[in-house]
Amino acid sequence: MTLSVVIVGGLHSDARRATVEQLLADVPGSVVLHHDLATAAAGTVVRTIRDATGVLSTGEAPLVNDCACCALREDLVPELLRLAGDATTRLAIVELWDSVEPKAMAEVVVVGGLTVTGVITAVDPALLLPYLGNGDDLADAGLAAAATDQRTVADTFARQLEYAPVLALVDSPEADDEDRELLAQLHPTARRVPVPGGHLGDSAGAPARADASGARSDLASAALAGFDVETAAAAQHPACALLPAEADAHGVSTLVWHRRRPFHPERLYAALEDLTCAAARSRGRFWLADKPDTLLHWDAAGGALCVESAGPWLASLPDAAWELVPPVRRAAAALDWHPEHGDCCQHLVFTSPGLDRDGLERLLESCLLTDAEYAAGRDAWKRLPPAFDTLLEV
């Protein structure tokens, strides 16, 4: 029997543990593999393997290049392969440590020759906005996975949330309609599965036992439904990401802003702080007049913005190079092709409670080239001041 692997992650540790306990209760023959990176400062990563009855084994993985995540990668696949050799183990639940992101681990497991059947991020809806708004460095929160880890709480949580096709939602009494609506707008395509409890120590947090009839629970079904790492990676790539759609409900709005005209680099740069702070979460792709061939990625959460090059627009590539581009990228470009600019566009999405949609649109529009600047043509655009060179480390 082939071992199924489900990855359960998320910064909401109580929600994550409740999800893991529920899977143990729902799936006979399941075990949990967890690497505790909190001990990394002492030079080791502690590995624990347990089932529904208790701990089966513990061990230590030495640090690799002072990187706890690297130690996890080196140790994870051999342990899973060992579990795969045990005919009694049906499902391996990889419970990620707080700040470990599921994308990297799912890809490591697949490269190791194992089958990932599900990726789940556990969420307490009441904590959604506080975490998305937390611009603190992981290191300051004691959650860094390496000495060089420069991620923030907000951007890490956003990636954990948006990568997983399944969100396990604990029944949080503090959550309200706004929290649930924010979650729905941030990741509208996710399968949302309720999990009882989530506050360890409460009697309500005890996992419900599997149905006596043998029927598979929603959570177990999600864990075993199947997962494709290439499709998941494509869904996160700025060139073809499946971004949220327009929405407005329960005080939460999503603004989808799509334009063809390029940004003026200086005016956009001057507006970055206001644009970054305008929403709890914003992301997408954009282009600058002075860099018309470069696809730029916009990724903002917690009041911090990351802008980076995601390579060339397809419109800037020779025809022969298109064969080297993944089909999903070519398909996304074809659906959004413009006769003059090809796939070059502004496609930014802002999601937040209390979003000032009109003010945000006015600010974005003011950053585009004016009619006269646009009419001057690409040669003139390229001579505009390169305001983003420092940010892009050009």
mmCIF file of C-alpha atoms in Angstrom:
data_model
loop_
_atom_site.group_PDB
_atom_site.id
_atom_site.type_symbol
_atom_site.label_atom_id
_atom_site.label_comp_id
_atom_site.label_asym_id
_atom_site.label_seq_id
_atom_site.Cartn_x
_atom_site.Cartn_y
_atom_site.Cartn_z
ATOM 1 C CA MET A 1 0.000 0.000 0.000
ATOM 2 C CA THR A 2 1.374 3.422 -1.019
ATOM 3 C CA LEU A 3 1.890 5.819 1.862
ATOM 4 C CA SER A 4 -0.176 8.993 1.603
ATOM 5 C CA VAL A 5 1.378 12.184 2.970
ATOM 6 C CA VAL A 6 -0.647 15.189 4.091
ATOM 7 C CA ILE A 7 1.063 18.402 5.133
ATOM 8 C CA VAL A 8 -0.585 20.467 7.870
ATOM 9 C CA GLY A 9 0.858 23.910 8.543
ATOM 10 C CA GLY A 10 0.035 27.361 9.823
ATOM 11 C CA LEU A 11 1.154 29.930 12.368
ATOM 12 C CA HIS A 12 -2.042 29.352 14.382
ATOM 13 C CA SER A 13 -0.511 26.578 16.475
ATOM 14 C CA ASP A 14 -3.626 25.614 18.471
ATOM 15 C CA ALA A 15 -5.667 25.343 15.275
ATOM 16 C CA ARG A 16 -2.913 23.285 13.653
ATOM 17 C CA ARG A 17 -2.748 20.849 16.558
ATOM 18 C CA ALA A 18 -6.534 20.468 16.664
ATOM 19 C CA THR A 19 -6.480 19.649 12.943
ATOM 20 C CA VAL A 20 -3.755 17.048 13.425
ATOM 21 C CA GLU A 21 -5.619 15.428 16.319
ATOM 22 C CA GLN A 22 -8.775 15.260 14.233
ATOM 23 C CA LEU A 23 -6.928 13.544 11.378
ATOM 24 C CA LEU A 24 -5.447 11.013 13.801
ATOM 25 C CA ALA A 25 -8.957 10.253 15.037
ATOM 26 C CA ASP A 26 -10.450 10.102 11.536
ATOM 27 C CA VAL A 27 -7.890 8.011 9.648
ATOM 28 C CA PRO A 28 -6.946 4.569 11.011
ATOM 29 C CA GLY A 29 -3.263 3.796 10.590
ATOM 30 C CA SER A 30 -2.204 7.444 10.597
ATOM 31 C CA VAL A 31 0.918 8.819 12.280
ATOM 32 C CA VAL A 32 2.173 12.358 12.869
ATOM 33 C CA LEU A 33 5.708 13.441 12.077
ATOM 34 C CA HIS A 34 6.751 16.763 13.633
ATOM 35 C CA HIS A 35 10.071 18.611 13.717
ATOM 36 C CA ASP A 36 10.314 21.149 16.540
ATOM 37 C CA LEU A 37 12.498 24.008 15.313
ATOM 38 C CA ALA A 38 12.263 25.853 18.637
ATOM 39 C CA THR A 39 15.342 23.913 19.816
ATOM 40 C CA ALA A 40 17.440 25.009 16.847
ATOM 41 C CA ALA A 41 19.316 27.616 18.895
ATOM 42 C CA ALA A 42 20.808 24.706 20.859
ATOM 43 C CA GLY A 43 22.069 23.155 17.614
ATOM 44 C CA THR A 44 19.459 20.462 16.958
ATOM 45 C CA VAL A 45 15.970 19.943 15.640
ATOM 46 C CA VAL A 46 13.843 17.502 17.646
ATOM 47 C CA ARG A 47 11.782 14.984 15.679
ATOM 48 C CA THR A 48 8.705 13.289 17.164
ATOM 49 C CA ILE A 49 6.620 10.533 15.599
ATOM 50 C CA ARG A 50 3.335 9.582 17.252
ATOM 51 C CA ASP A 51 -0.010 7.990 16.579
ATOM 52 C CA ALA A 52 -3.384 8.232 18.302
ATOM 53 C CA THR A 53 -2.068 6.264 21.286
ATOM 54 C CA GLY A 54 1.005 8.398 21.967
ATOM 55 C CA VAL A 55 4.660 8.928 21.061
ATOM 56 C CA LEU A 56 6.237 6.161 18.970
ATOM 57 C CA SER A 57 9.764 7.568 18.669
ATOM 58 C CA THR A 58 11.857 10.701 19.081
ATOM 59 C CA GLY A 59 15.153 11.728 17.582
ATOM 60 C CA GLU A 60 17.335 14.686 16.684
ATOM 61 C CA ALA A 61 18.382 16.096 13.358
ATOM 62 C CA PRO A 62 21.563 18.207 13.380
ATOM 63 C CA LEU A 63 21.442 21.713 11.979
ATOM 64 C CA VAL A 64 22.535 22.133 8.370
ATOM 65 C CA ASN A 65 24.314 25.416 7.578
ATOM 66 C CA ASP A 66 22.774 26.941 10.725
ATOM 67 C CA CYS A 67 19.379 26.509 9.102
ATOM 68 C CA ALA A 68 16.634 24.654 10.956
ATOM 69 C CA CYS A 69 14.503 24.368 7.828
ATOM 70 C CA CYS A 70 17.441 22.789 5.990
ATOM 71 C CA ALA A 71 17.726 20.194 8.769
ATOM 72 C CA LEU A 72 14.005 19.494 8.401
ATOM 73 C CA ARG A 73 14.415 18.957 4.631
ATOM 74 C CA GLU A 74 17.352 16.581 5.125
ATOM 75 C CA ASP A 75 15.549 14.521 7.757
ATOM 76 C CA LEU A 76 11.974 14.524 6.490
ATOM 77 C CA VAL A 77 12.169 12.294 3.412
ATOM 78 C CA PRO A 78 14.250 9.490 5.024
ATOM 79 C CA GLU A 79 11.772 9.315 7.902
ATOM 80 C CA LEU A 80 8.806 9.244 5.534
ATOM 81 C CA LEU A 81 10.449 6.504 3.454
ATOM 82 C CA ARG A 82 10.946 4.503 6.624
ATOM 83 C CA LEU A 83 7.260 4.929 7.478
ATOM 84 C CA ALA A 84 6.353 3.903 3.923
ATOM 85 C CA GLY A 85 8.020 0.571 4.591
ATOM 86 C CA ASP A 86 5.650 -0.111 7.480
ATOM 87 C CA ALA A 87 2.572 -1.801 6.039
ATOM 88 C CA THR A 88 0.419 -0.667 8.962
ATOM 89 C CA THR A 89 0.931 3.056 8.274
ATOM 90 C CA ARG A 90 -1.680 4.420 5.903
ATOM 91 C CA LEU A 91 -1.262 8.178 6.285
ATOM 92 C CA ALA A 92 1.727 10.248 7.359
ATOM 93 C CA ILE A 93 0.651 13.626 8.734
ATOM 94 C CA VAL A 94 3.550 16.079 8.488
ATOM 95 C CA GLU A 95 2.817 18.736 11.087
ATOM 96 C CA LEU A 96 4.977 21.707 10.167
ATOM 97 C CA TRP A 97 6.507 23.949 12.798
ATOM 98 C CA ASP A 98 4.946 27.411 13.103
ATOM 99 C CA SER A 99 6.751 29.460 10.435
ATOM 100 C CA VAL A 100 7.636 26.646 8.015
ATOM 101 C CA GLU A 101 5.879 27.208 4.699
ATOM 102 C CA PRO A 102 4.077 24.264 3.075
ATOM 103 C CA LYS A 103 5.219 24.964 -0.498
ATOM 104 C CA ALA A 104 8.868 24.097 0.122
ATOM 105 C CA MET A 105 8.025 20.996 2.143
ATOM 106 C CA ALA A 106 5.482 19.659 -0.362
ATOM 107 C CA GLU A 107 8.050 19.980 -3.128
ATOM 108 C CA VAL A 108 10.729 18.250 -1.019
ATOM 109 C CA VAL A 109 8.412 15.313 -0.319
ATOM 110 C CA VAL A 110 7.461 14.881 -3.987
ATOM 111 C CA VAL A 111 11.067 15.101 -5.178
ATOM 112 C CA GLY A 112 11.799 12.385 -2.606
ATOM 113 C CA GLY A 113 9.499 10.028 -4.497
ATOM 114 C CA LEU A 114 6.559 10.153 -2.086
ATOM 115 C CA THR A 115 2.927 11.041 -2.717
ATOM 116 C CA VAL A 116 1.443 14.202 -1.229
ATOM 117 C CA THR A 117 -2.324 13.771 -1.156
ATOM 118 C CA GLY A 118 -3.186 16.998 0.635
ATOM 119 C CA VAL A 119 -1.872 20.316 1.926
ATOM 120 C CA ILE A 120 -3.880 21.921 4.718
ATOM 121 C CA THR A 121 -3.380 25.226 6.501
ATOM 122 C CA ALA A 122 -5.098 25.413 9.875
ATOM 123 C CA VAL A 123 -6.719 28.751 10.698
ATOM 124 C CA ASP A 124 -8.420 30.357 13.660
ATOM 125 C CA PRO A 125 -10.608 32.956 11.885
ATOM 126 C CA ALA A 126 -10.493 35.260 14.920
ATOM 127 C CA LEU A 127 -6.707 35.536 14.531
ATOM 128 C CA LEU A 128 -6.759 36.189 10.798
ATOM 129 C CA LEU A 129 -6.589 39.988 10.822
ATOM 130 C CA PRO A 130 -4.135 40.264 13.763
ATOM 131 C CA TYR A 131 -1.671 37.985 11.962
ATOM 132 C CA LEU A 132 -2.138 39.633 8.562
ATOM 133 C CA GLY A 133 -1.502 42.978 10.213
ATOM 134 C CA ASN A 134 1.605 41.865 12.105
ATOM 135 C CA GLY A 135 4.633 43.352 10.366
ATOM 136 C CA ASP A 136 7.097 42.097 13.018
ATOM 137 C CA ASP A 137 10.064 40.051 11.855
ATOM 138 C CA LEU A 138 9.810 36.339 12.619
ATOM 139 C CA ALA A 139 13.115 36.643 14.454
ATOM 140 C CA ASP A 140 11.624 39.183 16.874
ATOM 141 C CA ALA A 141 8.723 36.819 17.537
ATOM 142 C CA GLY A 142 11.051 33.845 18.143
ATOM 143 C CA LEU A 143 9.795 32.140 14.983
ATOM 144 C CA ALA A 144 12.750 32.456 12.601
ATOM 145 C CA ALA A 145 13.873 29.231 10.931
ATOM 146 C CA ALA A 146 17.436 30.455 10.326
ATOM 147 C CA ALA A 147 19.747 33.245 11.403
ATOM 148 C CA THR A 148 19.270 34.805 7.953
ATOM 149 C CA ASP A 149 15.448 34.537 8.026
ATOM 150 C CA GLN A 150 14.114 37.989 7.114
ATOM 151 C CA ARG A 151 10.449 37.105 6.714
ATOM 152 C CA THR A 152 7.705 38.814 8.683
ATOM 153 C CA VAL A 153 4.774 37.259 10.515
ATOM 154 C CA ALA A 154 2.292 38.763 8.037
ATOM 155 C CA ASP A 155 3.922 37.717 4.774
ATOM 156 C CA THR A 156 4.655 34.208 6.085
ATOM 157 C CA PHE A 157 1.072 33.719 7.221
ATOM 158 C CA ALA A 158 -0.268 35.053 3.905
ATOM 159 C CA ARG A 159 1.768 32.512 1.918
ATOM 160 C CA GLN A 160 0.761 29.660 4.231
ATOM 161 C CA LEU A 161 -2.875 30.636 3.770
ATOM 162 C CA GLU A 162 -2.860 31.147 0.015
ATOM 163 C CA TYR A 163 -0.815 28.094 -1.013
ATOM 164 C CA ALA A 164 -3.021 25.459 0.604
ATOM 165 C CA PRO A 165 -6.088 24.280 -1.346
ATOM 166 C CA VAL A 166 -7.688 23.269 1.963
ATOM 167 C CA LEU A 167 -8.201 25.458 5.027
ATOM 168 C CA ALA A 168 -9.084 23.755 8.307
ATOM 169 C CA LEU A 169 -11.143 26.228 10.322
ATOM 170 C CA VAL A 170 -11.417 25.751 14.055
ATOM 171 C CA ASP A 171 -14.682 26.661 15.723
ATOM 172 C CA SER A 172 -13.588 29.910 17.332
ATOM 173 C CA PRO A 173 -16.200 31.696 19.484
ATOM 174 C CA GLU A 174 -14.352 34.998 19.015
ATOM 175 C CA ALA A 175 -14.699 34.909 15.211
ATOM 176 C CA ASP A 176 -17.414 36.999 13.587
ATOM 177 C CA ASP A 177 -18.886 37.401 10.096
ATOM 178 C CA GLU A 178 -16.206 39.917 9.125
ATOM 179 C CA ASP A 179 -13.437 37.436 9.979
ATOM 180 C CA ARG A 180 -15.062 34.668 7.975
ATOM 181 C CA GLU A 181 -15.734 36.976 5.034
ATOM 182 C CA LEU A 182 -12.128 38.192 5.020
ATOM 183 C CA LEU A 183 -10.945 34.597 4.834
ATOM 184 C CA ALA A 184 -13.364 33.806 2.023
ATOM 185 C CA GLN A 185 -12.196 36.801 -0.014
ATOM 186 C CA LEU A 186 -8.489 36.182 0.562
ATOM 187 C CA HIS A 187 -8.692 32.597 -0.703
ATOM 188 C CA PRO A 188 -12.028 32.144 -2.500
ATOM 189 C CA THR A 189 -11.113 28.838 -4.179
ATOM 190 C CA ALA A 190 -10.066 27.073 -0.961
ATOM 191 C CA ARG A 191 -12.033 24.159 0.410
ATOM 192 C CA ARG A 192 -12.953 25.210 3.939
ATOM 193 C CA VAL A 193 -13.363 22.343 6.390
ATOM 194 C CA PRO A 194 -14.591 22.900 9.969
ATOM 195 C CA VAL A 195 -12.614 21.377 12.835
ATOM 196 C CA PRO A 196 -14.064 21.183 16.374
ATOM 197 C CA GLY A 197 -12.279 23.107 19.113
ATOM 198 C CA GLY A 198 -8.808 24.433 18.552
ATOM 199 C CA HIS A 199 -8.141 25.699 22.049
ATOM 200 C CA LEU A 200 -6.158 22.911 23.639
ATOM 201 C CA GLY A 201 -7.197 22.143 27.167
ATOM 202 C CA ASP A 202 -10.873 22.855 26.474
ATOM 203 C CA SER A 203 -13.176 19.868 26.479
ATOM 204 C CA ALA A 204 -14.543 21.289 23.223
ATOM 205 C CA GLY A 205 -11.090 20.842 21.733
ATOM 206 C CA ALA A 206 -11.181 17.046 21.987
ATOM 207 C CA PRO A 207 -11.304 15.482 18.515
ATOM 208 C CA ALA A 208 -14.528 13.904 17.390
ATOM 209 C CA ARG A 209 -14.122 10.212 16.685
ATOM 210 C CA ALA A 210 -14.523 8.878 13.182
ATOM 211 C CA ASP A 211 -18.025 7.889 12.112
ATOM 212 C CA ALA A 212 -18.808 4.381 13.317
ATOM 213 C CA SER A 213 -20.151 3.537 9.850
ATOM 214 C CA GLY A 214 -16.667 3.988 8.435
ATOM 215 C CA ALA A 215 -17.699 7.001 6.356
ATOM 216 C CA ARG A 216 -14.811 9.295 5.633
ATOM 217 C CA SER A 217 -14.973 12.720 7.347
ATOM 218 C CA ASP A 218 -14.664 15.952 5.362
ATOM 219 C CA LEU A 219 -11.215 16.542 6.834
ATOM 220 C CA ALA A 220 -9.993 13.021 6.004
ATOM 221 C CA SER A 221 -11.415 13.368 2.489
ATOM 222 C CA ALA A 222 -9.541 16.635 2.043
ATOM 223 C CA ALA A 223 -6.321 15.078 3.323
ATOM 224 C CA LEU A 224 -6.575 12.235 0.801
ATOM 225 C CA ALA A 225 -8.103 14.101 -2.151
ATOM 226 C CA GLY A 226 -4.866 14.518 -4.106
ATOM 227 C CA PHE A 227 -2.418 17.357 -4.644
ATOM 228 C CA ASP A 228 -0.269 18.524 -7.563
ATOM 229 C CA VAL A 229 2.819 20.581 -6.683
ATOM 230 C CA GLU A 230 3.230 21.987 -10.203
ATOM 231 C CA THR A 231 -0.339 23.245 -10.313
ATOM 232 C CA ALA A 232 0.023 24.725 -6.829
ATOM 233 C CA ALA A 233 3.260 26.504 -7.773
ATOM 234 C CA ALA A 234 1.678 27.925 -10.928
ATOM 235 C CA ALA A 235 -1.232 29.243 -8.880
ATOM 236 C CA GLN A 236 1.249 31.316 -6.849
ATOM 237 C CA HIS A 237 3.370 32.609 -9.745
ATOM 238 C CA PRO A 238 2.626 36.299 -10.330
ATOM 239 C CA ALA A 239 2.292 35.805 -14.086
ATOM 240 C CA CYS A 240 -0.605 33.386 -13.821
ATOM 241 C CA ALA A 241 -1.777 33.474 -10.205
ATOM 242 C CA LEU A 242 -5.478 32.915 -9.665
ATOM 243 C CA LEU A 243 -6.119 36.138 -7.777
ATOM 244 C CA PRO A 244 -9.299 36.939 -5.800
ATOM 245 C CA ALA A 245 -12.295 38.446 -7.603
ATOM 246 C CA GLU A 246 -14.279 41.589 -6.830
ATOM 247 C CA ALA A 247 -16.278 41.255 -3.619
ATOM 248 C CA ASP A 248 -17.977 43.381 -0.992
ATOM 249 C CA ALA A 249 -19.766 41.849 2.003
ATOM 250 C CA HIS A 250 -19.865 42.051 5.812
ATOM 251 C CA GLY A 251 -17.647 45.161 5.789
ATOM 252 C CA VAL A 252 -14.891 43.463 3.774
ATOM 253 C CA SER A 253 -14.035 44.459 0.190
ATOM 254 C CA THR A 254 -11.798 43.189 -2.560
ATOM 255 C CA LEU A 255 -10.839 45.666 -5.273
ATOM 256 C CA VAL A 256 -9.504 44.218 -8.515
ATOM 257 C CA TRP A 257 -7.669 46.912 -10.442
ATOM 258 C CA HIS A 258 -6.783 46.054 -14.026
ATOM 259 C CA ARG A 259 -5.259 48.530 -16.490
ATOM 260 C CA ARG A 260 -3.108 48.376 -19.614
ATOM 261 C CA ARG A 261 -1.186 51.641 -19.342
ATOM 262 C CA PRO A 262 2.186 51.447 -17.503
ATOM 263 C CA PHE A 263 2.993 53.205 -14.246
ATOM 264 C CA HIS A 264 5.166 56.295 -14.072
ATOM 265 C CA PRO A 265 8.041 55.045 -11.868
ATOM 266 C CA GLU A 266 8.451 58.188 -9.743
ATOM 267 C CA ARG A 267 4.748 58.717 -9.072
ATOM 268 C CA LEU A 268 4.207 55.081 -8.149
ATOM 269 C CA TYR A 269 7.258 55.057 -5.893
ATOM 270 C CA ALA A 270 5.987 58.155 -4.080
ATOM 271 C CA ALA A 271 2.633 56.431 -3.482
ATOM 272 C CA LEU A 272 4.014 53.100 -2.238
ATOM 273 C CA GLU A 273 3.490 53.729 1.471
ATOM 274 C CA ASP A 274 -0.140 54.805 1.031
ATOM 275 C CA LEU A 275 -0.861 51.902 -1.315
ATOM 276 C CA THR A 276 0.783 49.357 0.977
ATOM 277 C CA CYS A 277 -1.178 50.518 4.014
ATOM 278 C CA ALA A 278 -4.485 50.794 2.137
ATOM 279 C CA ALA A 279 -5.374 47.112 2.612
ATOM 280 C CA ALA A 280 -4.697 44.192 4.920
ATOM 281 C CA ARG A 281 -3.475 42.232 1.904
ATOM 282 C CA SER A 282 -2.580 43.184 -1.663
ATOM 283 C CA ARG A 283 -0.847 41.276 -4.425
ATOM 284 C CA GLY A 284 -0.553 40.970 -8.165
ATOM 285 C CA ARG A 285 1.611 41.940 -11.119
ATOM 286 C CA PHE A 286 2.446 45.290 -12.672
ATOM 287 C CA TRP A 287 4.703 47.076 -15.132
ATOM 288 C CA LEU A 288 6.732 50.266 -15.088
ATOM 289 C CA ALA A 289 7.205 52.519 -18.091
ATOM 290 C CA ASP A 290 11.008 52.590 -17.693
ATOM 291 C CA LYS A 291 11.157 48.762 -17.503
ATOM 292 C CA PRO A 292 8.506 47.742 -20.053
ATOM 293 C CA ASP A 293 9.888 44.234 -20.591
ATOM 294 C CA THR A 294 9.953 43.250 -16.899
ATOM 295 C CA LEU A 295 7.056 41.595 -15.086
ATOM 296 C CA LEU A 296 7.042 42.911 -11.524
ATOM 297 C CA HIS A 297 5.488 41.138 -8.559
ATOM 298 C CA TRP A 298 3.543 43.078 -5.886
ATOM 299 C CA ASP A 299 3.191 41.342 -2.507
ATOM 300 C CA ALA A 300 2.070 43.306 0.556
ATOM 301 C CA ALA A 301 0.884 42.361 4.041
ATOM 302 C CA GLY A 302 1.345 43.766 7.527
ATOM 303 C CA GLY A 303 2.161 47.240 6.213
ATOM 304 C CA ALA A 304 5.231 45.944 4.342
ATOM 305 C CA LEU A 305 5.655 45.613 0.591
ATOM 306 C CA CYS A 306 7.880 43.287 -1.404
ATOM 307 C CA VAL A 307 8.452 44.223 -5.051
ATOM 308 C CA GLU A 308 10.587 41.937 -7.171
ATOM 309 C CA SER A 309 11.186 40.993 -10.783
ATOM 310 C CA ALA A 310 9.403 37.831 -11.918
ATOM 311 C CA GLY A 311 11.226 37.685 -15.242
ATOM 312 C CA PRO A 312 10.150 38.978 -18.645
ATOM 313 C CA TRP A 313 6.649 39.491 -19.959
ATOM 314 C CA LEU A 314 5.951 36.968 -22.714
ATOM 315 C CA ALA A 315 5.398 39.864 -25.118
ATOM 316 C CA SER A 316 9.103 40.713 -24.818
ATOM 317 C CA LEU A 317 10.301 37.205 -25.733
ATOM 318 C CA PRO A 318 11.100 35.953 -29.246
ATOM 319 C CA ASP A 319 8.643 33.385 -30.588
ATOM 320 C CA ALA A 320 11.184 30.572 -30.264
ATOM 321 C CA ALA A 321 11.440 31.144 -26.506
ATOM 322 C CA TRP A 322 7.748 30.519 -25.964
ATOM 323 C CA GLU A 323 8.293 26.768 -26.185
ATOM 324 C CA LEU A 324 10.382 27.020 -23.017
ATOM 325 C CA VAL A 325 7.537 28.622 -21.074
ATOM 326 C CA PRO A 326 5.163 26.362 -19.082
ATOM 327 C CA PRO A 327 1.788 25.814 -20.832
ATOM 328 C CA VAL A 328 -0.137 27.340 -17.912
ATOM 329 C CA ARG A 329 1.834 30.565 -18.348
ATOM 330 C CA ARG A 330 1.142 30.667 -22.082
ATOM 331 C CA ALA A 331 -2.549 29.994 -21.486
ATOM 332 C CA ALA A 332 -2.801 32.775 -18.895
ATOM 333 C CA ALA A 333 -1.125 35.229 -21.271
ATOM 334 C CA ALA A 334 -3.384 34.235 -24.177
ATOM 335 C CA LEU A 335 -6.498 34.892 -22.081
ATOM 336 C CA ASP A 336 -5.264 38.389 -21.239
ATOM 337 C CA TRP A 337 -3.540 39.368 -24.500
ATOM 338 C CA HIS A 338 -3.658 42.965 -25.743
ATOM 339 C CA PRO A 339 -2.979 43.745 -29.419
ATOM 340 C CA GLU A 340 -0.463 46.470 -28.542
ATOM 341 C CA HIS A 341 1.027 45.438 -25.184
ATOM 342 C CA GLY A 342 0.622 41.662 -25.222
ATOM 343 C CA ASP A 343 0.449 40.345 -21.655
ATOM 344 C CA CYS A 344 1.873 43.526 -20.072
ATOM 345 C CA CYS A 345 -0.687 44.892 -17.640
ATOM 346 C CA GLN A 346 -1.508 46.153 -14.188
ATOM 347 C CA HIS A 347 -3.416 43.492 -12.239
ATOM 348 C CA LEU A 348 -3.458 44.352 -8.559
ATOM 349 C CA VAL A 349 -5.896 43.064 -5.942
ATOM 350 C CA PHE A 350 -6.536 44.727 -2.565
ATOM 351 C CA THR A 351 -8.521 42.977 0.187
ATOM 352 C CA SER A 352 -9.413 44.501 3.555
ATOM 353 C CA PRO A 353 -12.147 45.413 6.001
ATOM 354 C CA GLY A 354 -13.095 49.066 5.587
ATOM 355 C CA LEU A 355 -11.378 49.405 2.204
ATOM 356 C CA ASP A 356 -11.551 52.919 0.714
ATOM 357 C CA ARG A 357 -12.201 51.696 -2.804
ATOM 358 C CA ASP A 358 -12.720 55.125 -4.405
ATOM 359 C CA GLY A 359 -9.664 56.676 -2.792
ATOM 360 C CA LEU A 360 -7.523 53.684 -3.682
ATOM 361 C CA GLU A 361 -8.616 53.766 -7.317
ATOM 362 C CA ARG A 362 -7.900 57.503 -7.569
ATOM 363 C CA LEU A 363 -4.426 57.002 -6.155
ATOM 364 C CA LEU A 364 -3.639 54.136 -8.507
ATOM 365 C CA GLU A 365 -4.934 56.043 -11.534
ATOM 366 C CA SER A 366 -2.766 59.039 -10.624
ATOM 367 C CA CYS A 367 0.332 56.837 -10.859
ATOM 368 C CA LEU A 368 -0.252 55.841 -14.490
ATOM 369 C CA LEU A 369 1.340 57.644 -17.410
ATOM 370 C CA THR A 370 -0.612 60.685 -18.540
ATOM 371 C CA ASP A 371 -1.930 60.833 -22.092
ATOM 372 C CA ALA A 372 1.051 62.943 -23.179
ATOM 373 C CA GLU A 373 3.584 60.651 -21.464
ATOM 374 C CA TYR A 374 1.939 57.595 -22.953
ATOM 375 C CA ALA A 375 1.901 59.092 -26.460
ATOM 376 C CA ALA A 376 5.648 59.768 -26.276
ATOM 377 C CA GLY A 377 6.294 56.049 -26.779
ATOM 378 C CA ARG A 378 8.571 53.369 -25.331
ATOM 379 C CA ASP A 379 11.866 55.042 -26.123
ATOM 380 C CA ALA A 380 10.791 58.073 -24.074
ATOM 381 C CA TRP A 381 9.434 55.833 -21.297
ATOM 382 C CA LYS A 382 12.786 54.130 -20.861
ATOM 383 C CA ARG A 383 14.409 57.521 -20.185
ATOM 384 C CA LEU A 384 12.151 58.212 -17.197
ATOM 385 C CA PRO A 385 13.936 58.309 -13.807
ATOM 386 C CA PRO A 386 14.520 54.715 -12.570
ATOM 387 C CA ALA A 387 12.902 55.196 -9.174
ATOM 388 C CA PHE A 388 12.663 51.465 -8.428
ATOM 389 C CA ASP A 389 16.286 50.481 -9.067
ATOM 390 C CA THR A 390 17.218 50.570 -5.378
ATOM 391 C CA LEU A 391 14.136 48.595 -4.360
ATOM 392 C CA LEU A 392 14.821 46.021 -7.070
ATOM 393 C CA GLU A 393 18.569 46.028 -6.320
ATOM 394 C CA VAL A 394 19.337 46.693 -9.990
#
